[in-house]
mmCIF file of C-alpha atoms in Angstrom:
data_model
loop_
_atom_site.group_PDB
_atom_site.id
_atom_site.type_symbol
_atom_site.label_atom_id
_atom_site.label_comp_id
_atom_site.label_asym_id
_atom_site.label_seq_id
_atom_site.Cartn_x
_atom_site.Cartn_y
_atom_site.Cartn_z
ATOM 1 C CA UNK Q 1 117.162 64.123 76.865
ATOM 2 C CA UNK Q 2 118.769 66.371 74.333
ATOM 3 C CA UNK Q 3 117.302 69.775 73.575
ATOM 4 C CA UNK Q 4 115.407 68.648 70.491
ATOM 5 C CA UNK Q 5 113.865 65.712 72.364
ATOM 6 C CA UNK Q 6 112.424 68.008 75.018
ATOM 7 C CA UNK Q 7 110.894 70.228 72.330
ATOM 8 C CA UNK Q 8 109.374 67.156 70.725
ATOM 9 C CA UNK Q 9 107.922 66.200 74.109
ATOM 10 C CA UNK Q 10 106.202 69.587 74.422
ATOM 11 C CA UNK Q 11 104.872 69.343 70.871
ATOM 12 C CA UNK Q 12 103.519 65.837 71.413
ATOM 13 C CA UNK Q 13 101.841 66.764 74.685
ATOM 14 C CA UNK Q 14 100.253 69.802 73.072
ATOM 15 C CA UNK Q 15 98.938 67.640 70.235
ATOM 16 C CA UNK Q 16 97.548 65.111 72.698
ATOM 17 C CA UNK Q 17 95.807 67.201 75.354
ATOM 18 C CA UNK Q 18 95.992 70.947 74.541
ATOM 19 C CA UNK Q 19 95.155 71.394 70.870
ATOM 20 C CA UNK Q 20 92.028 69.184 70.966
ATOM 21 C CA UNK Q 21 90.614 71.511 73.679
ATOM 22 C CA UNK Q 22 91.451 74.755 71.879
ATOM 23 C CA UNK Q 23 88.166 76.590 71.297
ATOM 24 C CA UNK Q 24 86.391 73.406 72.422
ATOM 25 C CA UNK Q 25 86.484 73.688 76.227
ATOM 26 C CA UNK Q 26 83.287 72.949 78.094
ATOM 27 C CA UNK Q 27 82.288 74.868 81.221
ATOM 28 C CA UNK Q 28 83.183 71.858 83.348
ATOM 29 C CA UNK Q 29 86.752 71.878 82.017
ATOM 30 C CA UNK Q 30 87.491 75.389 83.313
ATOM 31 C CA UNK Q 31 88.038 76.189 86.986
ATOM 32 C CA UNK Q 32 89.295 79.033 89.162
ATOM 33 C CA UNK Q 33 92.276 78.401 91.446
ATOM 34 C CA UNK Q 34 91.708 81.868 92.854
ATOM 35 C CA UNK Q 35 89.341 84.627 91.716
ATOM 36 C CA UNK Q 36 90.288 85.390 88.114
ATOM 37 C CA UNK Q 37 93.083 82.773 88.080
ATOM 38 C CA UNK Q 38 91.921 80.134 85.621
ATOM 39 C CA UNK Q 39 93.040 76.554 85.152
ATOM 40 C CA UNK Q 40 91.736 74.039 82.644
ATOM 41 C CA UNK Q 41 91.820 70.293 82.210
ATOM 42 C CA UNK Q 42 94.395 70.902 79.473
ATOM 43 C CA UNK Q 43 96.754 72.638 81.957
ATOM 44 C CA UNK Q 44 96.524 69.778 84.434
ATOM 45 C CA UNK Q 45 96.825 66.928 81.962
ATOM 46 C CA UNK Q 46 99.714 68.540 80.070
ATOM 47 C CA UNK Q 47 101.668 69.149 83.260
ATOM 48 C CA UNK Q 48 101.187 65.556 84.411
ATOM 49 C CA UNK Q 49 102.460 64.195 81.095
ATOM 50 C CA UNK Q 50 105.500 66.487 80.932
ATOM 51 C CA UNK Q 51 106.387 65.946 84.583
ATOM 52 C CA UNK Q 52 106.086 62.168 84.242
ATOM 53 C CA UNK Q 53 108.684 62.091 81.468
ATOM 54 C CA UNK Q 54 111.073 64.502 83.207
ATOM 55 C CA UNK Q 55 110.833 62.509 86.459
ATOM 56 C CA UNK Q 56 111.549 59.275 84.605
ATOM 57 C CA UNK Q 57 114.589 60.642 82.780
ATOM 58 C CA UNK Q 58 115.899 62.796 85.650
ATOM 59 C CA UNK Q 59 114.800 61.036 88.866
ATOM 60 C CA UNK Q 60 117.025 63.211 91.074
ATOM 61 C CA UNK Q 61 115.734 66.526 89.722
ATOM 62 C CA UNK Q 62 112.918 68.550 91.292
ATOM 63 C CA UNK Q 63 110.131 69.386 88.851
ATOM 64 C CA UNK Q 64 108.270 72.568 89.769
ATOM 65 C CA UNK Q 65 105.000 72.605 87.863
ATOM 66 C CA UNK Q 66 102.663 75.564 88.168
ATOM 67 C CA UNK Q 67 99.645 73.374 88.894
ATOM 68 C CA UNK Q 68 101.556 71.019 91.208
ATOM 69 C CA UNK Q 69 102.676 74.049 93.205
ATOM 70 C CA UNK Q 70 99.067 75.239 93.484
ATOM 71 C CA UNK Q 71 98.235 71.945 95.188
ATOM 72 C CA UNK Q 72 101.454 71.683 97.210
ATOM 73 C CA UNK Q 73 103.067 75.054 98.056
ATOM 74 C CA UNK Q 74 105.914 73.234 99.840
ATOM 75 C CA UNK Q 75 107.156 72.250 96.391
ATOM 76 C CA UNK Q 76 108.601 75.751 95.996
ATOM 77 C CA UNK Q 77 110.979 75.191 98.897
ATOM 78 C CA UNK Q 78 112.234 71.955 97.358
ATOM 79 C CA UNK Q 79 112.766 73.712 94.030
ATOM 80 C CA UNK Q 80 114.664 76.607 95.629
ATOM 81 C CA UNK Q 81 116.990 74.164 97.412
ATOM 82 C CA UNK Q 82 117.520 71.834 94.439
ATOM 83 C CA UNK Q 83 120.804 71.646 92.597
ATOM 84 C CA UNK Q 84 119.016 70.273 89.519
ATOM 85 C CA UNK Q 85 115.460 71.312 88.701
ATOM 86 C CA UNK Q 86 112.914 71.955 85.989
ATOM 87 C CA UNK Q 87 110.050 74.428 85.819
ATOM 88 C CA UNK Q 88 106.920 73.516 83.868
ATOM 89 C CA UNK Q 89 104.183 75.877 82.715
ATOM 90 C CA UNK Q 90 101.803 73.590 80.817
ATOM 91 C CA UNK Q 91 99.590 76.297 79.291
ATOM 92 C CA UNK Q 92 101.048 79.736 79.778
ATOM 93 C CA UNK Q 93 98.371 82.270 78.949
ATOM 94 C CA UNK Q 94 95.460 80.193 80.212
ATOM 95 C CA UNK Q 95 93.030 83.111 79.959
ATOM 96 C CA UNK Q 96 93.993 83.551 76.317
ATOM 97 C CA UNK Q 97 93.520 79.816 75.763
ATOM 98 C CA UNK Q 98 90.097 79.865 77.424
ATOM 99 C CA UNK Q 99 89.000 82.848 75.343
ATOM 100 C CA UNK Q 100 90.130 81.278 72.085
ATOM 101 C CA UNK Q 101 93.293 83.310 71.542
ATOM 102 C CA UNK Q 102 96.222 81.598 69.836
ATOM 103 C CA UNK Q 103 98.606 83.474 72.155
ATOM 104 C CA UNK Q 104 99.437 80.701 74.613
ATOM 105 C CA UNK Q 105 102.443 78.434 75.042
ATOM 106 C CA UNK Q 106 103.974 75.418 76.747
ATOM 107 C CA UNK Q 107 107.164 76.286 78.655
ATOM 108 C CA UNK Q 108 109.933 74.352 80.404
ATOM 109 C CA UNK Q 109 113.246 75.493 81.886
ATOM 110 C CA UNK Q 110 116.124 73.456 83.293
ATOM 111 C CA UNK Q 111 118.256 74.872 86.092
ATOM 112 C CA UNK Q 112 121.492 73.670 87.640
ATOM 113 C CA UNK Q 113 122.887 75.292 90.741
ATOM 114 C CA UNK Q 114 120.157 77.919 90.521
ATOM 115 C CA UNK Q 115 121.081 78.967 86.964
ATOM 116 C CA UNK Q 116 118.949 78.335 83.899
ATOM 117 C CA UNK Q 117 120.951 76.206 81.483
ATOM 118 C CA UNK Q 118 118.283 75.236 78.931
ATOM 119 C CA UNK Q 119 114.789 76.425 78.133
ATOM 120 C CA UNK Q 120 111.934 75.732 75.731
ATOM 121 C CA UNK Q 121 108.808 77.563 74.594
ATOM 122 C CA UNK Q 122 106.350 75.898 72.204
ATOM 123 C CA UNK Q 123 103.539 78.022 70.771
ATOM 124 C CA UNK Q 124 101.223 75.314 69.419
ATOM 125 C CA UNK Q 125 98.779 77.524 67.519
ATOM 126 C CA UNK Q 126 101.566 79.562 65.912
ATOM 127 C CA UNK Q 127 103.730 76.522 65.168
ATOM 128 C CA UNK Q 128 106.767 78.233 66.691
ATOM 129 C CA UNK Q 129 109.301 76.545 68.933
ATOM 130 C CA UNK Q 130 111.976 78.505 70.791
ATOM 131 C CA UNK Q 131 114.890 76.797 72.532
ATOM 132 C CA UNK Q 132 117.982 78.136 74.259
ATOM 133 C CA UNK Q 133 121.099 76.690 75.841
ATOM 134 C CA UNK Q 134 123.344 78.679 78.143
ATOM 135 C CA UNK Q 135 126.139 80.081 75.982
ATOM 136 C CA UNK Q 136 124.715 78.391 72.907
ATOM 137 C CA UNK Q 137 122.233 80.946 71.618
ATOM 138 C CA UNK Q 138 118.477 81.053 71.128
ATOM 139 C CA UNK Q 139 116.800 79.279 68.225
ATOM 140 C CA UNK Q 140 113.363 79.535 66.641
ATOM 141 C CA UNK Q 141 112.362 76.396 64.731
ATOM 142 C CA UNK Q 142 116.040 75.538 64.444
ATOM 143 C CA UNK Q 143 117.206 78.934 63.168
ATOM 144 C CA UNK Q 144 119.330 81.126 65.398
ATOM 145 C CA UNK Q 145 117.621 84.319 66.557
ATOM 146 C CA UNK Q 146 119.357 87.672 66.927
ATOM 147 C CA UNK Q 147 118.185 91.212 67.524
ATOM 148 C CA UNK Q 148 119.636 94.687 67.532
ATOM 149 C CA UNK Q 149 119.998 95.930 71.071
ATOM 150 C CA UNK Q 150 119.549 99.630 71.889
ATOM 151 C CA UNK Q 151 122.922 100.047 73.581
ATOM 152 C CA UNK Q 152 123.204 103.734 72.644
ATOM 153 C CA UNK Q 153 120.072 105.270 74.144
ATOM 154 C CA UNK Q 154 120.147 108.796 72.778
ATOM 155 C CA UNK Q 155 116.377 109.185 73.176
ATOM 156 C CA UNK Q 156 114.877 107.016 75.963
ATOM 157 C CA UNK Q 157 111.389 108.120 74.900
ATOM 158 C CA UNK Q 158 111.824 105.873 71.863
ATOM 159 C CA UNK Q 159 111.987 102.747 74.040
ATOM 160 C CA UNK Q 160 108.888 100.635 73.449
ATOM 161 C CA UNK Q 161 107.554 99.402 76.764
ATOM 162 C CA UNK Q 162 104.805 96.954 77.618
ATOM 163 C CA UNK Q 163 103.258 95.684 80.840
ATOM 164 C CA UNK Q 164 100.999 92.797 81.786
ATOM 165 C CA UNK Q 165 99.483 94.767 84.662
ATOM 166 C CA UNK Q 166 96.358 96.360 83.237
ATOM 167 C CA UNK Q 167 96.261 99.248 85.716
ATOM 168 C CA UNK Q 168 99.681 100.332 84.375
ATOM 169 C CA UNK Q 169 98.622 100.435 80.720
ATOM 170 C CA UNK Q 170 99.068 103.990 79.489
ATOM 171 C CA UNK Q 171 101.283 104.888 82.432
ATOM 172 C CA UNK Q 172 104.364 106.934 81.537
ATOM 173 C CA UNK Q 173 107.509 106.167 83.470
ATOM 174 C CA UNK Q 174 109.571 109.323 83.900
ATOM 175 C CA UNK Q 175 110.861 110.325 80.448
ATOM 176 C CA UNK Q 176 109.530 107.211 78.698
ATOM 177 C CA UNK Q 177 106.589 106.692 76.385
ATOM 178 C CA UNK Q 178 103.346 105.221 77.817
ATOM 179 C CA UNK Q 179 103.345 101.461 78.248
ATOM 180 C CA UNK Q 180 101.002 99.262 76.254
ATOM 181 C CA UNK Q 181 99.618 95.811 77.030
ATOM 182 C CA UNK Q 182 101.779 92.735 76.520
ATOM 183 C CA UNK Q 183 100.507 89.657 74.717
ATOM 184 C CA UNK Q 184 99.330 88.458 78.169
ATOM 185 C CA UNK Q 185 101.467 85.320 78.129
ATOM 186 C CA UNK Q 186 105.137 85.153 79.064
ATOM 187 C CA UNK Q 187 105.459 82.401 76.464
ATOM 188 C CA UNK Q 188 104.528 84.975 73.827
ATOM 189 C CA UNK Q 189 105.968 88.094 75.507
ATOM 190 C CA UNK Q 190 109.560 86.911 75.817
ATOM 191 C CA UNK Q 191 109.870 85.700 72.220
ATOM 192 C CA UNK Q 192 108.395 89.015 71.038
ATOM 193 C CA UNK Q 193 111.024 90.839 73.109
ATOM 194 C CA UNK Q 194 113.744 88.513 71.825
ATOM 195 C CA UNK Q 195 112.711 89.269 68.244
ATOM 196 C CA UNK Q 196 112.601 93.039 68.713
ATOM 197 C CA UNK Q 197 108.876 93.794 68.917
ATOM 198 C CA UNK Q 198 109.358 95.567 72.255
ATOM 199 C CA UNK Q 199 112.322 97.002 74.162
ATOM 200 C CA UNK Q 200 111.240 96.265 77.719
ATOM 201 C CA UNK Q 201 108.412 94.751 79.730
ATOM 202 C CA UNK Q 202 107.399 95.611 83.282
ATOM 203 C CA UNK Q 203 106.023 92.665 85.269
ATOM 204 C CA UNK Q 204 104.639 92.680 88.801
ATOM 205 C CA UNK Q 205 105.222 88.995 89.533
ATOM 206 C CA UNK Q 206 108.220 86.698 89.164
ATOM 207 C CA UNK Q 207 107.021 83.079 89.268
ATOM 208 C CA UNK Q 208 109.887 80.830 88.074
ATOM 209 C CA UNK Q 209 107.719 78.917 85.581
ATOM 210 C CA UNK Q 210 106.821 82.253 83.949
ATOM 211 C CA UNK Q 211 110.273 83.837 83.736
ATOM 212 C CA UNK Q 212 113.025 81.198 83.859
ATOM 213 C CA UNK Q 213 112.438 80.025 80.258
ATOM 214 C CA UNK Q 214 112.285 83.411 78.540
ATOM 215 C CA UNK Q 215 115.003 85.047 80.612
ATOM 216 C CA UNK Q 216 117.628 82.651 79.242
ATOM 217 C CA UNK Q 217 116.438 83.238 75.680
ATOM 218 C CA UNK Q 218 116.636 86.983 76.161
ATOM 219 C CA UNK Q 219 120.130 86.751 77.647
ATOM 220 C CA UNK Q 220 121.279 84.670 74.687
ATOM 221 C CA UNK Q 221 120.424 87.516 72.281
ATOM 222 C CA UNK Q 222 122.120 90.171 74.414
ATOM 223 C CA UNK Q 223 119.179 91.137 76.604
ATOM 224 C CA UNK Q 224 118.954 91.435 80.355
ATOM 225 C CA UNK Q 225 116.372 90.706 83.050
ATOM 226 C CA UNK Q 226 116.633 92.585 86.323
ATOM 227 C CA UNK Q 227 114.465 93.104 89.365
ATOM 228 C CA UNK Q 228 112.838 96.397 90.292
ATOM 229 C CA UNK Q 229 115.234 96.334 93.237
ATOM 230 C CA UNK Q 230 118.216 96.762 90.925
ATOM 231 C CA UNK Q 231 119.830 93.330 90.711
ATOM 232 C CA UNK Q 232 120.024 90.666 88.039
ATOM 233 C CA UNK Q 233 117.157 88.189 87.986
ATOM 234 C CA UNK Q 234 117.837 84.615 89.066
ATOM 235 C CA UNK Q 235 115.477 81.673 88.459
ATOM 236 C CA UNK Q 236 115.235 81.100 92.198
ATOM 237 C CA UNK Q 237 113.653 84.551 92.559
ATOM 238 C CA UNK Q 238 109.925 84.234 93.120
ATOM 239 C CA UNK Q 239 109.139 87.325 95.193
ATOM 240 C CA UNK Q 240 111.059 90.282 93.813
ATOM 241 C CA UNK Q 241 108.350 92.939 93.722
ATOM 242 C CA UNK Q 242 108.643 93.042 89.947
ATOM 243 C CA UNK Q 243 110.851 92.298 86.964
ATOM 244 C CA UNK Q 244 112.112 94.292 83.982
ATOM 245 C CA UNK Q 245 113.176 92.157 81.002
ATOM 246 C CA UNK Q 246 114.904 94.507 78.563
ATOM 247 C CA UNK Q 247 116.668 94.409 75.222
ATOM 248 C CA UNK Q 248 120.000 95.261 76.891
ATOM 249 C CA UNK Q 249 121.368 96.065 80.300
ATOM 250 C CA UNK Q 250 121.646 99.699 79.232
ATOM 251 C CA UNK Q 251 117.933 99.721 78.427
ATOM 252 C CA UNK Q 252 117.181 98.077 81.777
ATOM 253 C CA UNK Q 253 119.198 100.752 83.600
ATOM 254 C CA UNK Q 254 117.256 103.525 81.866
ATOM 255 C CA UNK Q 255 113.899 101.916 82.630
ATOM 256 C CA UNK Q 256 114.834 101.274 86.248
ATOM 257 C CA UNK Q 257 115.848 104.910 86.775
ATOM 258 C CA UNK Q 258 112.633 106.076 85.148
ATOM 259 C CA UNK Q 259 110.559 103.637 87.192
ATOM 260 C CA UNK Q 260 112.052 104.893 90.429
ATOM 261 C CA UNK Q 261 111.554 108.518 89.437
ATOM 262 C CA UNK Q 262 107.925 107.863 88.498
ATOM 263 C CA UNK Q 263 107.106 106.347 91.919
ATOM 264 C CA UNK Q 264 104.741 103.960 90.163
ATOM 265 C CA UNK Q 265 105.618 101.070 92.462
ATOM 266 C CA UNK Q 266 105.056 103.125 95.579
ATOM 267 C CA UNK Q 267 101.588 104.026 94.363
ATOM 268 C CA UNK Q 268 100.950 100.340 93.741
ATOM 269 C CA UNK Q 269 102.517 98.931 96.903
ATOM 270 C CA UNK Q 270 99.221 97.729 98.344
ATOM 271 C CA UNK Q 271 98.036 96.106 95.119
ATOM 272 C CA UNK Q 272 97.985 92.344 94.579
ATOM 273 C CA UNK Q 273 100.353 91.170 91.800
ATOM 274 C CA UNK Q 274 98.301 90.582 88.682
ATOM 275 C CA UNK Q 275 100.653 88.930 86.220
#
């Protein structure tokens, strides 16, 4: 499937099983996988439809769906070992979706040899589709996206930081301004970062279906995603202790130094990842 065909797939699936449930979910269509971790009938049906098509077109690829993984944790091992794979997040931002917020998205990423080579984010309520190809740029509704990157950081306090971890909202990393809340969906967060509405985001988790799609888009506009351990993020990373997507590698380096000096992670080392 070419890049446009995959985007059309996500749009069609959203029209079929996600949009009709938006602000129309019944109590019986919402469940908890774990306390506070919601899943809806829309998540499950969308993932089945997307996975079915990807399996038919790419029978040798491993498809790692968020909901499939919840039912079969061994799927992660097959994904990590696969030369060709896809990640599928059928409704990223499920809590937003459940609560009637338009800030949710359908996300897919394609990896080869452990590297993301194509990715897609469809925001059905906003009518925005983002697609990226390795070395080919990032596009929003067919128009190439670019952003100014803060390569010359004369005043790090001007960096605009966000976090999805609510206990970190308002926290000031050493020398940086207090962090504010993200849009609580990686399928919204990464495009906002790509388009310049933030300079960095601090995440606690690193699930591939959350970060593989947006990380390629960010890289294609000159950004950088690194772990809190100091190395570049790879889509096979799923237990890094945290990620820092940033507008540039220089911005990432500044945030990482400030994070280490703040000792925020040490204070949080016994907490359960919440993003």
